[in-house]
Amino acid sequence: MKLEAHLEKISSFEHLELLANQIVEGFISGMHKSPFHGFSAEFAEHKIYNPGESTKHIDWKLFAKTDRLYTKRYEEETNLRCHLIIDNSSSMHYPKLKENQLFYENKIGFSVLASAVLMNLLKKQRDAVGLSVYSDIYEYYSPEKGSERHHRMILNKLEEVLMQNKTTRKTDTVTFLHQIAENIHRRSMVILFTDMFQSEDNDKIFKALQHLKHNKHRVVVFHVYDKKTELNFSFDNTPRKFIDVETGEEINLFAENTQEMYQKEVQSYFKTIEATCMQYQIRYVPVSVDENFEKILLTYLVEKQKFG
């Protein structure tokens, strides 16, 4: 999905909203050619008919066109509650952007725009959205609501996340995922954007993720990473100093000498996360910052279909 226009800087949340809307509109128009054809132009005003519901609101004209049963939606109807969670620790602000790069070419910018894109889709379907942001503190919490005012308040917060001058902040994923789980009282879709860098052992992380499911929430983990450097460890063969942005720890090495071993370790880690998420019935989706947002939107739509 190519963006028709690039916004190099965000000066107000309207621009973030505009870019998110552009991505969603492009995605919806593309769905005419996809297995999700039924969602296409009318999907903002309809929902799929579930067996057992009253048939009086079925849109028979749409059935004639699509051969699928949809019921008409109403202004006051909120079909889904979605809580977005963003890891805002120092490692998420990697890679450091150069002047000619777009804000969503690092992990935090990508996660913020992806969240705005999902919010746009939720808004079109009149669903409720909430937001949590954490690092070494629980930076922000807003419960799930569907009003225009609430939507704009969250967009404003997302813009603030982008504009922050990031001090060194570690990740305390375990503590805050448990707190967030306690905050979400009604059954929701919970979507987490994180790079999965943390000092705690994996068992604690997965127990915290499992806690998010305690009220029968559907949980999606978008594992955000930079494919070139964090997955492939692709650097030129000059001696480099690598600095841990969360601890300040330094190491000097030639990237080529350790690239093969590094790739094996990272791929093993990704497989461990994927297998454990599958065990806990958590949807795990690795996504690189150089990808478009189609994978994120399709994942959301598939999970929403399973939500009922």
PDB file of N, CA, C and O in Angstrom, residues 220-260:
ATOM      1  N   VAL A 220      -3.861  -9.405  20.742  1.00  0.00           N
ATOM      2  CA  VAL A 220      -2.985  -9.401  19.566  1.00  0.00           C
ATOM      3  C   VAL A 220      -1.685  -8.705  19.947  1.00  0.00           C
ATOM      4  O   VAL A 220      -1.701  -7.589  20.484  1.00  0.00           O
ATOM      5  N   VAL A 221      -0.545  -9.360  19.687  1.00  0.00           N
ATOM      6  CA  VAL A 221       0.764  -8.749  19.916  1.00  0.00           C
ATOM      7  C   VAL A 221       1.404  -8.459  18.570  1.00  0.00           C
ATOM      8  O   VAL A 221       1.696  -9.379  17.798  1.00  0.00           O
ATOM      9  N   PHE A 222       1.587  -7.167  18.271  1.00  0.00           N
ATOM     10  CA  PHE A 222       2.372  -6.772  17.105  1.00  0.00           C
ATOM     11  C   PHE A 222       3.814  -6.566  17.568  1.00  0.00           C
ATOM     12  O   PHE A 222       4.112  -5.616  18.297  1.00  0.00           O
ATOM     13  N   HIS A 223       4.683  -7.481  17.164  1.00  0.00           N
ATOM     14  CA  HIS A 223       6.099  -7.428  17.533  1.00  0.00           C
ATOM     15  C   HIS A 223       6.804  -6.551  16.508  1.00  0.00           C
ATOM     16  O   HIS A 223       7.062  -6.960  15.379  1.00  0.00           O
ATOM     17  N   VAL A 224       7.111  -5.306  16.893  1.00  0.00           N
ATOM     18  CA  VAL A 224       7.640  -4.304  15.973  1.00  0.00           C
ATOM     19  C   VAL A 224       9.169  -4.330  16.009  1.00  0.00           C
ATOM     20  O   VAL A 224       9.778  -4.313  17.080  1.00  0.00           O
ATOM     21  N   TYR A 225       9.781  -4.364  14.831  1.00  0.00           N
ATOM     22  CA  TYR A 225      11.252  -4.427  14.772  1.00  0.00           C
ATOM     23  C   TYR A 225      11.751  -3.774  13.493  1.00  0.00           C
ATOM     24  O   TYR A 225      10.977  -3.524  12.558  1.00  0.00           O
ATOM     25  N   ASP A 226      13.049  -3.498  13.445  1.00  0.00           N
ATOM     26  CA  ASP A 226      13.698  -2.977  12.242  1.00  0.00           C
ATOM     27  C   ASP A 226      14.399  -4.147  11.563  1.00  0.00           C
ATOM     28  O   ASP A 226      15.395  -4.667  12.069  1.00  0.00           O
ATOM     29  N   LYS A 227      13.863  -4.576  10.426  1.00  0.00           N
ATOM     30  CA  LYS A 227      14.328  -5.806   9.783  1.00  0.00           C
ATOM     31  C   LYS A 227      15.811  -5.747   9.413  1.00  0.00           C
ATOM     32  O   LYS A 227      16.568  -6.701   9.654  1.00  0.00           O
ATOM     33  N   LYS A 228      16.253  -4.633   8.854  1.00  0.00           N
ATOM     34  CA  LYS A 228      17.626  -4.539   8.352  1.00  0.00           C
ATOM     35  C   LYS A 228      18.656  -4.744   9.461  1.00  0.00           C
ATOM     36  O   LYS A 228      19.593  -5.537   9.313  1.00  0.00           O
ATOM     37  N   THR A 229      18.484  -4.050  10.572  1.00  0.00           N
ATOM     38  CA  THR A 229      19.521  -4.082  11.611  1.00  0.00           C
ATOM     39  C   THR A 229      19.195  -5.028  12.765  1.00  0.00           C
ATOM     40  O   THR A 229      20.073  -5.715  13.264  1.00  0.00           O
ATOM     41  N   GLU A 230      17.929  -5.091  13.181  1.00  0.00           N
ATOM     42  CA  GLU A 230      17.595  -5.897  14.360  1.00  0.00           C
ATOM     43  C   GLU A 230      17.358  -7.364  14.035  1.00  0.00           C
ATOM     44  O   GLU A 230      17.566  -8.227  14.882  1.00  0.00           O
ATOM     45  N   LEU A 231      16.921  -7.656  12.817  1.00  0.00           N
ATOM     46  CA  LEU A 231      16.700  -9.051  12.427  1.00  0.00           C
ATOM     47  C   LEU A 231      17.893  -9.589  11.629  1.00  0.00           C
ATOM     48  O   LEU A 231      18.441 -10.636  11.945  1.00  0.00           O
ATOM     49  N   ASN A 232      18.308  -8.834  10.599  1.00  0.00           N
ATOM     50  CA  ASN A 232      19.389  -9.298   9.727  1.00  0.00           C
ATOM     51  C   ASN A 232      20.782  -8.897  10.211  1.00  0.00           C
ATOM     52  O   ASN A 232      21.777  -9.429   9.732  1.00  0.00           O
ATOM     53  N   PHE A 233      20.857  -7.929  11.127  1.00  0.00           N
ATOM     54  CA  PHE A 233      22.138  -7.407  11.634  1.00  0.00           C
ATOM     55  C   PHE A 233      23.036  -6.972  10.475  1.00  0.00           C
ATOM     56  O   PHE A 233      24.211  -7.298  10.394  1.00  0.00           O
ATOM     57  N   SER A 234      22.419  -6.208   9.568  1.00  0.00           N
ATOM     58  CA  SER A 234      23.101  -5.802   8.342  1.00  0.00           C
ATOM     59  C   SER A 234      23.778  -4.446   8.532  1.00  0.00           C
ATOM     60  O   SER A 234      23.138  -3.393   8.506  1.00  0.00           O
ATOM     61  N   PHE A 235      25.113  -4.480   8.737  1.00  0.00           N
ATOM     62  CA  PHE A 235      25.936  -3.276   8.844  1.00  0.00           C
ATOM     63  C   PHE A 235      27.166  -3.461   7.955  1.00  0.00           C
ATOM     64  O   PHE A 235      27.550  -4.585   7.639  1.00  0.00           O
ATOM     65  N   ASP A 236      27.799  -2.337   7.546  1.00  0.00           N
ATOM     66  CA  ASP A 236      29.050  -2.483   6.791  1.00  0.00           C
ATOM     67  C   ASP A 236      30.141  -3.007   7.730  1.00  0.00           C
ATOM     68  O   ASP A 236      30.025  -2.929   8.954  1.00  0.00           O
ATOM     69  N   ASN A 237      31.172  -3.561   7.135  1.00  0.00           N
ATOM     70  CA  ASN A 237      32.177  -4.255   7.946  1.00  0.00           C
ATOM     71  C   ASN A 237      33.265  -3.301   8.446  1.00  0.00           C
ATOM     72  O   ASN A 237      34.433  -3.416   8.110  1.00  0.00           O
ATOM     73  N   THR A 238      32.837  -2.352   9.243  1.00  0.00           N
ATOM     74  CA  THR A 238      33.781  -1.483   9.954  1.00  0.00           C
ATOM     75  C   THR A 238      33.541  -1.695  11.443  1.00  0.00           C
ATOM     76  O   THR A 238      32.435  -2.073  11.846  1.00  0.00           O
ATOM     77  N   PRO A 239      34.566  -1.490  12.261  1.00  0.00           N
ATOM     78  CA  PRO A 239      34.340  -1.681  13.702  1.00  0.00           C
ATOM     79  C   PRO A 239      33.302  -0.698  14.217  1.00  0.00           C
ATOM     80  O   PRO A 239      33.330   0.488  13.877  1.00  0.00           O
ATOM     81  N   ARG A 240      32.360  -1.184  14.990  1.00  0.00           N
ATOM     82  CA  ARG A 240      31.278  -0.333  15.494  1.00  0.00           C
ATOM     83  C   ARG A 240      31.124  -0.503  16.994  1.00  0.00           C
ATOM     84  O   ARG A 240      31.399  -1.560  17.545  1.00  0.00           O
ATOM     85  N   LYS A 241      30.628   0.566  17.601  1.00  0.00           N
ATOM     86  CA  LYS A 241      30.276   0.505  19.015  1.00  0.00           C
ATOM     87  C   LYS A 241      28.751   0.397  19.111  1.00  0.00           C
ATOM     88  O   LYS A 241      28.026   1.264  18.615  1.00  0.00           O
ATOM     89  N   PHE A 242      28.275  -0.665  19.718  1.00  0.00           N
ATOM     90  CA  PHE A 242      26.842  -0.873  19.908  1.00  0.00           C
ATOM     91  C   PHE A 242      26.488  -0.521  21.349  1.00  0.00           C
ATOM     92  O   PHE A 242      27.136  -0.999  22.287  1.00  0.00           O
ATOM     93  N   ILE A 243      25.472   0.347  21.493  1.00  0.00           N
ATOM     94  CA  ILE A 243      25.088   0.838  22.813  1.00  0.00           C
ATOM     95  C   ILE A 243      23.650   0.438  23.104  1.00  0.00           C
ATOM     96  O   ILE A 243      22.741   0.696  22.307  1.00  0.00           O
ATOM     97  N   ASP A 244      23.427  -0.190  24.238  1.00  0.00           N
ATOM     98  CA  ASP A 244      22.074  -0.522  24.688  1.00  0.00           C
ATOM     99  C   ASP A 244      21.404   0.775  25.129  1.00  0.00           C
ATOM    100  O   ASP A 244      21.834   1.412  26.092  1.00  0.00           O
ATOM    101  N   VAL A 245      20.339   1.154  24.409  1.00  0.00           N
ATOM    102  CA  VAL A 245      19.714   2.460  24.679  1.00  0.00           C
ATOM    103  C   VAL A 245      18.984   2.501  26.017  1.00  0.00           C
ATOM    104  O   VAL A 245      18.627   3.571  26.499  1.00  0.00           O
ATOM    105  N   GLU A 246      18.744   1.338  26.617  1.00  0.00           N
ATOM    106  CA  GLU A 246      18.026   1.316  27.890  1.00  0.00           C
ATOM    107  C   GLU A 246      18.947   1.183  29.105  1.00  0.00           C
ATOM    108  O   GLU A 246      18.618   1.652  30.181  1.00  0.00           O
ATOM    109  N   THR A 247      20.119   0.538  28.905  1.00  0.00           N
ATOM    110  CA  THR A 247      21.035   0.369  30.032  1.00  0.00           C
ATOM    111  C   THR A 247      22.324   1.163  29.869  1.00  0.00           C
ATOM    112  O   THR A 247      23.049   1.376  30.847  1.00  0.00           O
ATOM    113  N   GLY A 248      22.622   1.590  28.621  1.00  0.00           N
ATOM    114  CA  GLY A 248      23.870   2.302  28.369  1.00  0.00           C
ATOM    115  C   GLY A 248      25.062   1.376  28.184  1.00  0.00           C
ATOM    116  O   GLY A 248      26.183   1.818  27.928  1.00  0.00           O
ATOM    117  N   GLU A 249      24.835   0.077  28.297  1.00  0.00           N
ATOM    118  CA  GLU A 249      25.929  -0.889  28.135  1.00  0.00           C
ATOM    119  C   GLU A 249      26.488  -0.817  26.713  1.00  0.00           C
ATOM    120  O   GLU A 249      25.734  -0.672  25.739  1.00  0.00           O
ATOM    121  N   GLU A 250      27.821  -0.914  26.572  1.00  0.00           N
ATOM    122  CA  GLU A 250      28.476  -0.772  25.271  1.00  0.00           C
ATOM    123  C   GLU A 250      29.258  -2.032  24.924  1.00  0.00           C
ATOM    124  O   GLU A 250      29.764  -2.729  25.800  1.00  0.00           O
ATOM    125  N   ILE A 251      29.363  -2.300  23.611  1.00  0.00           N
ATOM    126  CA  ILE A 251      30.199  -3.394  23.126  1.00  0.00           C
ATOM    127  C   ILE A 251      30.761  -3.013  21.766  1.00  0.00           C
ATOM    128  O   ILE A 251      30.053  -2.431  20.935  1.00  0.00           O
ATOM    129  N   ASN A 252      32.058  -3.288  21.536  1.00  0.00           N
ATOM    130  CA  ASN A 252      32.696  -3.019  20.247  1.00  0.00           C
ATOM    131  C   ASN A 252      32.855  -4.323  19.478  1.00  0.00           C
ATOM    132  O   ASN A 252      33.317  -5.324  20.037  1.00  0.00           O
ATOM    133  N   LEU A 253      32.454  -4.303  18.199  1.00  0.00           N
ATOM    134  CA  LEU A 253      32.639  -5.516  17.399  1.00  0.00           C
ATOM    135  C   LEU A 253      32.499  -5.222  15.910  1.00  0.00           C
ATOM    136  O   LEU A 253      32.008  -4.174  15.503  1.00  0.00           O
ATOM    137  N   PHE A 254      32.967  -6.176  15.087  1.00  0.00           N
ATOM    138  CA  PHE A 254      32.725  -6.174  13.642  1.00  0.00           C
ATOM    139  C   PHE A 254      31.413  -6.927  13.408  1.00  0.00           C
ATOM    140  O   PHE A 254      31.303  -8.108  13.788  1.00  0.00           O
ATOM    141  N   ALA A 255      30.451  -6.270  12.789  1.00  0.00           N
ATOM    142  CA  ALA A 255      29.128  -6.885  12.612  1.00  0.00           C
ATOM    143  C   ALA A 255      29.201  -8.189  11.821  1.00  0.00           C
ATOM    144  O   ALA A 255      28.534  -9.173  12.161  1.00  0.00           O
ATOM    145  N   GLU A 256      30.030  -8.226  10.760  1.00  0.00           N
ATOM    146  CA  GLU A 256      30.083  -9.408   9.894  1.00  0.00           C
ATOM    147  C   GLU A 256      30.534 -10.644  10.660  1.00  0.00           C
ATOM    148  O   GLU A 256      30.108 -11.758  10.372  1.00  0.00           O
ATOM    149  N   ASN A 257      31.410 -10.456  11.628  1.00  0.00           N
ATOM    150  CA  ASN A 257      31.952 -11.595  12.377  1.00  0.00           C
ATOM    151  C   ASN A 257      30.895 -12.294  13.227  1.00  0.00           C
ATOM    152  O   ASN A 257      31.031 -13.473  13.559  1.00  0.00           O
ATOM    153  N   THR A 258      29.864 -11.558  13.619  1.00  0.00           N
ATOM    154  CA  THR A 258      28.843 -12.137  14.509  1.00  0.00           C
ATOM    155  C   THR A 258      27.470 -12.235  13.849  1.00  0.00           C
ATOM    156  O   THR A 258      26.516 -12.693  14.477  1.00  0.00           O
ATOM    157  N   GLN A 259      27.374 -11.827  12.580  1.00  0.00           N
ATOM    158  CA  GLN A 259      26.058 -11.738  11.922  1.00  0.00           C
ATOM    159  C   GLN A 259      25.322 -13.079  11.891  1.00  0.00           C
ATOM    160  O   GLN A 259      24.139 -13.152  12.241  1.00  0.00           O
ATOM    161  N   GLU A 260      26.019 -14.149  11.494  1.00  0.00           N
ATOM    162  CA  GLU A 260      25.361 -15.452  11.356  1.00  0.00           C
ATOM    163  C   GLU A 260      24.844 -15.950  12.707  1.00  0.00           C
ATOM    164  O   GLU A 260      23.697 -16.403  12.817  1.00  0.00           O
TER     165      GLU A 260
END
